[in-house]
Short mmCIF file of C-alpha atoms in Angstrom, two decimals:
data_model
loop_
_atom_site.label_atom_id
_atom_site.label_comp_id
_atom_site.label_asym_id
_atom_site.label_seq_id
_atom_site.Cartn_x
_atom_site.Cartn_y
_atom_site.Cartn_z
CA UNK A 662 98.20 -35.87 6.08
CA UNK A 663 101.87 -36.38 5.33
CA UNK A 664 103.67 -37.54 2.19
CA UNK A 665 104.68 -41.19 2.18
CA UNK A 666 101.90 -42.27 4.55
CA UNK A 667 101.11 -45.81 3.46
CA UNK A 668 97.64 -46.21 1.97
CA UNK A 669 96.94 -42.48 1.65
CA UNK A 670 99.11 -41.57 -1.35
CA UNK A 671 96.15 -40.81 -3.65
CA UNK A 672 94.31 -38.73 -1.05
CA UNK A 673 97.48 -36.79 -0.31
CA UNK A 674 98.05 -35.94 -3.97
CA UNK A 675 94.40 -34.97 -4.55
CA UNK A 676 94.29 -32.76 -1.45
CA UNK A 677 97.59 -31.09 -2.31
CA UNK A 678 96.33 -30.26 -5.81
CA UNK A 679 93.13 -28.59 -4.59
CA UNK A 680 94.64 -25.86 -2.40
CA UNK A 681 97.58 -23.48 -2.25
CA UNK A 682 100.76 -24.46 -0.40
CA UNK A 683 99.84 -22.03 2.38
CA UNK A 684 96.35 -23.50 2.75
CA UNK A 685 97.71 -27.03 2.73
CA UNK A 686 100.22 -26.14 5.42
CA UNK A 687 97.46 -24.59 7.51
CA UNK A 688 95.36 -27.73 7.20
CA UNK A 689 98.30 -29.95 8.14
CA UNK A 690 99.01 -27.81 11.19
CA UNK A 691 95.47 -28.18 12.51
CA UNK A 692 95.18 -31.96 12.14
CA UNK A 693 96.87 -32.68 15.48
CA UNK A 694 94.20 -30.82 17.46
CA UNK A 695 91.04 -30.83 15.29
CA UNK A 696 88.18 -33.25 15.91
CA UNK A 697 84.84 -33.67 14.16
CA UNK A 698 81.71 -33.65 16.36
CA UNK A 699 78.68 -35.72 15.38
CA UNK A 700 75.55 -33.59 14.97
CA UNK A 701 73.59 -35.78 17.39
CA UNK A 702 76.03 -34.81 20.15
CA UNK A 703 75.69 -31.13 19.25
CA UNK A 704 71.90 -31.37 19.34
CA UNK A 705 72.05 -32.69 22.89
CA UNK A 706 74.25 -29.76 23.84
CA UNK A 707 71.59 -27.33 22.62
CA UNK A 708 68.92 -29.29 24.47
CA UNK A 709 70.93 -28.81 27.66
CA UNK A 710 71.37 -25.10 26.97
CA UNK A 711 67.61 -24.81 26.49
CA UNK A 712 67.02 -26.44 29.87
CA UNK A 713 69.42 -23.98 31.44
CA UNK A 714 67.20 -21.19 30.09
CA UNK A 715 69.17 -20.01 27.07
CA UNK A 716 66.97 -18.89 24.17
CA UNK A 717 69.24 -16.56 22.24
CA UNK A 718 72.17 -14.19 22.47
CA UNK A 719 75.81 -13.98 21.47
CA UNK A 720 77.22 -17.46 20.74
CA UNK A 721 80.90 -18.18 20.10
CA UNK A 722 82.46 -21.38 18.78
CA UNK A 723 86.19 -20.80 19.36
CA UNK A 724 87.35 -23.78 17.26
CA UNK A 725 84.58 -24.00 14.72
CA UNK A 726 86.15 -25.80 11.73
CA UNK A 727 83.44 -25.53 9.02
CA UNK A 728 80.75 -24.62 11.56
CA UNK A 729 79.15 -27.94 12.43
CA UNK A 730 77.91 -26.59 15.76
CA UNK A 731 75.82 -24.02 13.89
CA UNK A 732 74.41 -26.56 11.43
CA UNK A 733 71.87 -27.79 13.99
CA UNK A 734 71.16 -24.54 15.82
CA UNK A 735 67.56 -24.91 17.07
CA UNK A 736 64.81 -22.69 15.68
CA UNK A 737 64.30 -21.31 19.19
CA UNK A 738 67.85 -19.90 19.13
CA UNK A 739 67.94 -18.57 15.56
CA UNK A 740 67.78 -14.98 16.81
CA UNK A 741 71.30 -15.43 18.19
CA UNK A 742 74.34 -13.55 16.93
CA UNK A 743 76.88 -16.13 15.76
CA UNK A 744 80.65 -15.79 16.13
CA UNK A 745 83.45 -18.17 15.36
CA UNK A 746 87.21 -18.64 15.36
CA UNK A 747 89.03 -21.10 13.12
CA UNK A 748 92.77 -21.51 12.64
CA UNK A 749 92.64 -23.51 9.41
CA UNK A 750 92.11 -21.21 6.44
CA UNK A 751 90.24 -23.69 4.24
CA UNK A 752 87.80 -24.66 7.00
CA UNK A 753 87.37 -21.04 8.01
CA UNK A 754 86.49 -19.91 4.50
CA UNK A 755 84.01 -22.78 4.12
CA UNK A 756 82.40 -21.66 7.38
CA UNK A 757 82.17 -18.09 6.07
CA UNK A 758 80.35 -19.35 2.98
CA UNK A 759 77.98 -21.54 4.99
CA UNK A 760 77.20 -18.88 7.61
CA UNK A 761 77.58 -15.51 5.90
CA UNK A 762 75.85 -13.61 8.71
CA UNK A 763 78.24 -14.96 11.34
CA UNK A 764 81.28 -12.98 12.49
CA UNK A 765 84.11 -15.44 11.82
CA UNK A 766 87.79 -14.77 12.43
CA UNK A 767 90.24 -17.01 10.60
CA UNK A 768 93.12 -17.06 13.05
CA UNK A 769 94.17 -18.72 16.28
CA UNK A 770 92.04 -18.17 19.37
CA UNK A 771 95.04 -16.43 20.93
CA UNK A 772 94.88 -13.76 18.20
CA UNK A 773 91.13 -13.12 18.12
CA UNK A 774 89.95 -9.66 19.17
CA UNK A 775 86.55 -10.41 20.65
CA UNK A 776 86.00 -8.49 23.88
CA UNK A 777 85.93 -10.02 27.34
CA UNK A 778 82.56 -10.66 29.06
CA UNK A 779 80.70 -10.48 25.74
CA UNK A 780 79.29 -13.93 24.98
CA UNK A 781 76.18 -15.49 26.46
CA UNK A 782 77.28 -18.96 25.35
CA UNK A 783 80.62 -20.36 24.25
CA UNK A 784 79.96 -23.75 22.72
CA UNK A 785 82.35 -26.07 20.93
CA UNK A 786 84.64 -29.06 20.75
CA UNK A 787 87.84 -27.57 22.11
CA UNK A 788 91.12 -28.75 20.56
CA UNK A 789 93.19 -30.96 22.81
CA UNK A 790 96.80 -31.99 22.76
CA UNK A 791 99.89 -31.68 24.94
CA UNK A 792 100.98 -28.54 23.05
CA UNK A 793 100.76 -25.05 24.53
CA UNK A 794 99.39 -21.88 22.95
CA UNK A 795 101.52 -18.75 22.77
CA UNK A 796 99.30 -16.19 24.49
CA UNK A 797 101.11 -13.78 26.82
CA UNK A 798 97.99 -13.21 28.91
CA UNK A 799 97.99 -16.85 30.07
CA UNK A 800 101.67 -17.62 29.63
CA UNK A 801 102.49 -18.00 33.33
CA UNK A 802 99.92 -20.77 33.73
CA UNK A 803 101.54 -23.03 31.12
CA UNK A 804 98.18 -24.47 30.11
CA UNK A 805 97.88 -27.32 27.64
CA UNK A 806 95.81 -26.26 24.63
CA UNK A 807 92.49 -27.69 25.87
CA UNK A 808 92.91 -26.06 29.28
CA UNK A 809 93.89 -22.80 27.61
CA UNK A 810 90.66 -22.79 25.60
CA UNK A 811 88.66 -23.28 28.79
CA UNK A 812 90.50 -20.50 30.63
CA UNK A 813 90.22 -17.99 27.80
CA UNK A 814 86.57 -18.84 27.23
CA UNK A 815 85.74 -17.99 30.84
CA UNK A 816 87.12 -14.51 30.22
CA UNK A 817 85.15 -14.13 27.00
CA UNK A 818 81.85 -15.21 28.61
CA UNK A 819 79.69 -12.61 30.32
CA UNK A 820 78.81 -12.97 34.01
CA UNK A 821 76.05 -15.58 34.10
CA UNK A 822 77.02 -16.91 30.67
CA UNK A 823 77.68 -20.56 29.89
CA UNK A 824 80.82 -22.24 28.57
CA UNK A 825 79.79 -25.62 27.09
CA UNK A 826 82.90 -27.50 26.07
CA UNK A 827 83.88 -30.93 24.86
CA UNK A 828 87.35 -31.34 26.27
CA UNK A 829 89.97 -33.99 26.92
CA UNK A 830 89.38 -36.41 29.79
CA UNK A 831 92.62 -35.10 31.28
CA UNK A 832 90.93 -31.84 32.26
CA UNK A 833 89.20 -33.82 35.03
CA UNK A 834 91.49 -36.83 35.39
CA UNK A 835 95.03 -35.55 35.51
CA UNK A 836 96.82 -35.69 38.84
CA UNK A 837 97.81 -32.03 38.82
CA UNK A 838 94.72 -30.09 40.00
CA UNK A 839 95.93 -26.65 38.84
CA UNK A 840 93.47 -26.17 35.97
CA UNK A 841 90.55 -27.43 38.04
CA UNK A 842 91.38 -24.97 40.81
CA UNK A 843 91.73 -22.19 38.23
CA UNK A 844 88.30 -22.93 36.76
CA UNK A 845 86.62 -23.39 40.15
CA UNK A 846 87.84 -19.97 41.28
CA UNK A 847 86.26 -18.29 38.27
CA UNK A 848 83.11 -20.24 37.44
CA UNK A 849 80.50 -22.65 38.77
CA UNK A 850 80.19 -26.14 37.32
CA UNK A 851 76.55 -26.63 36.37
CA UNK A 852 76.89 -30.02 34.72
CA UNK A 853 79.28 -32.55 33.23
CA UNK A 854 78.86 -35.70 31.16
CA UNK A 855 81.61 -38.21 30.53
CA UNK A 856 81.23 -39.47 26.97
CA UNK A 857 82.07 -43.13 26.29
CA UNK A 858 85.47 -43.78 24.77
CA UNK A 859 83.74 -44.91 21.56
CA UNK A 860 81.96 -41.57 21.02
CA UNK A 861 84.33 -40.37 18.28
CA UNK A 862 85.97 -43.58 17.08
CA UNK A 863 83.74 -44.15 14.06
CA UNK A 864 84.07 -40.57 12.75
#
């Protein structure tokens, strides 16, 4: 939300008054890559994980916002250990209040210190944009942010683990096959669903 945006002057002023300058700046920074996911979509993701045989373990949401993916965690998976990463400070602190037993790091995914090969499931709506993330480990690949999240998540998942990601259509559609080759060399595709272009328009 930016000052002078026609029709949003009241919302801008109210939001600015509720948080510190640092928190407001953090929220502004995340708006270009953050997307809300309807709970019905998340529920279907867990149904798929159940069919793949997952019943509990270490779960990471690497772009969790306020933790919507954990709001509909099935009873059959409640024994899981929950982890999350969120760049926006306000959203991250809300998530900490909502899920006090979860291990949540309020920082960029590039700065998180979770170990490699640790998570049974990495599940989330990955941020997407044309921007790149400053992470020296992946710097030579020049990944866009959504492709970076996929690549890093493969390293964080244990052998046999599952990375379940909502990502930009350009992961599969773009002419340059580099990211697809990268992923194919490191993981097996066990399923993909192309959501309709109206899936997020009413949110």
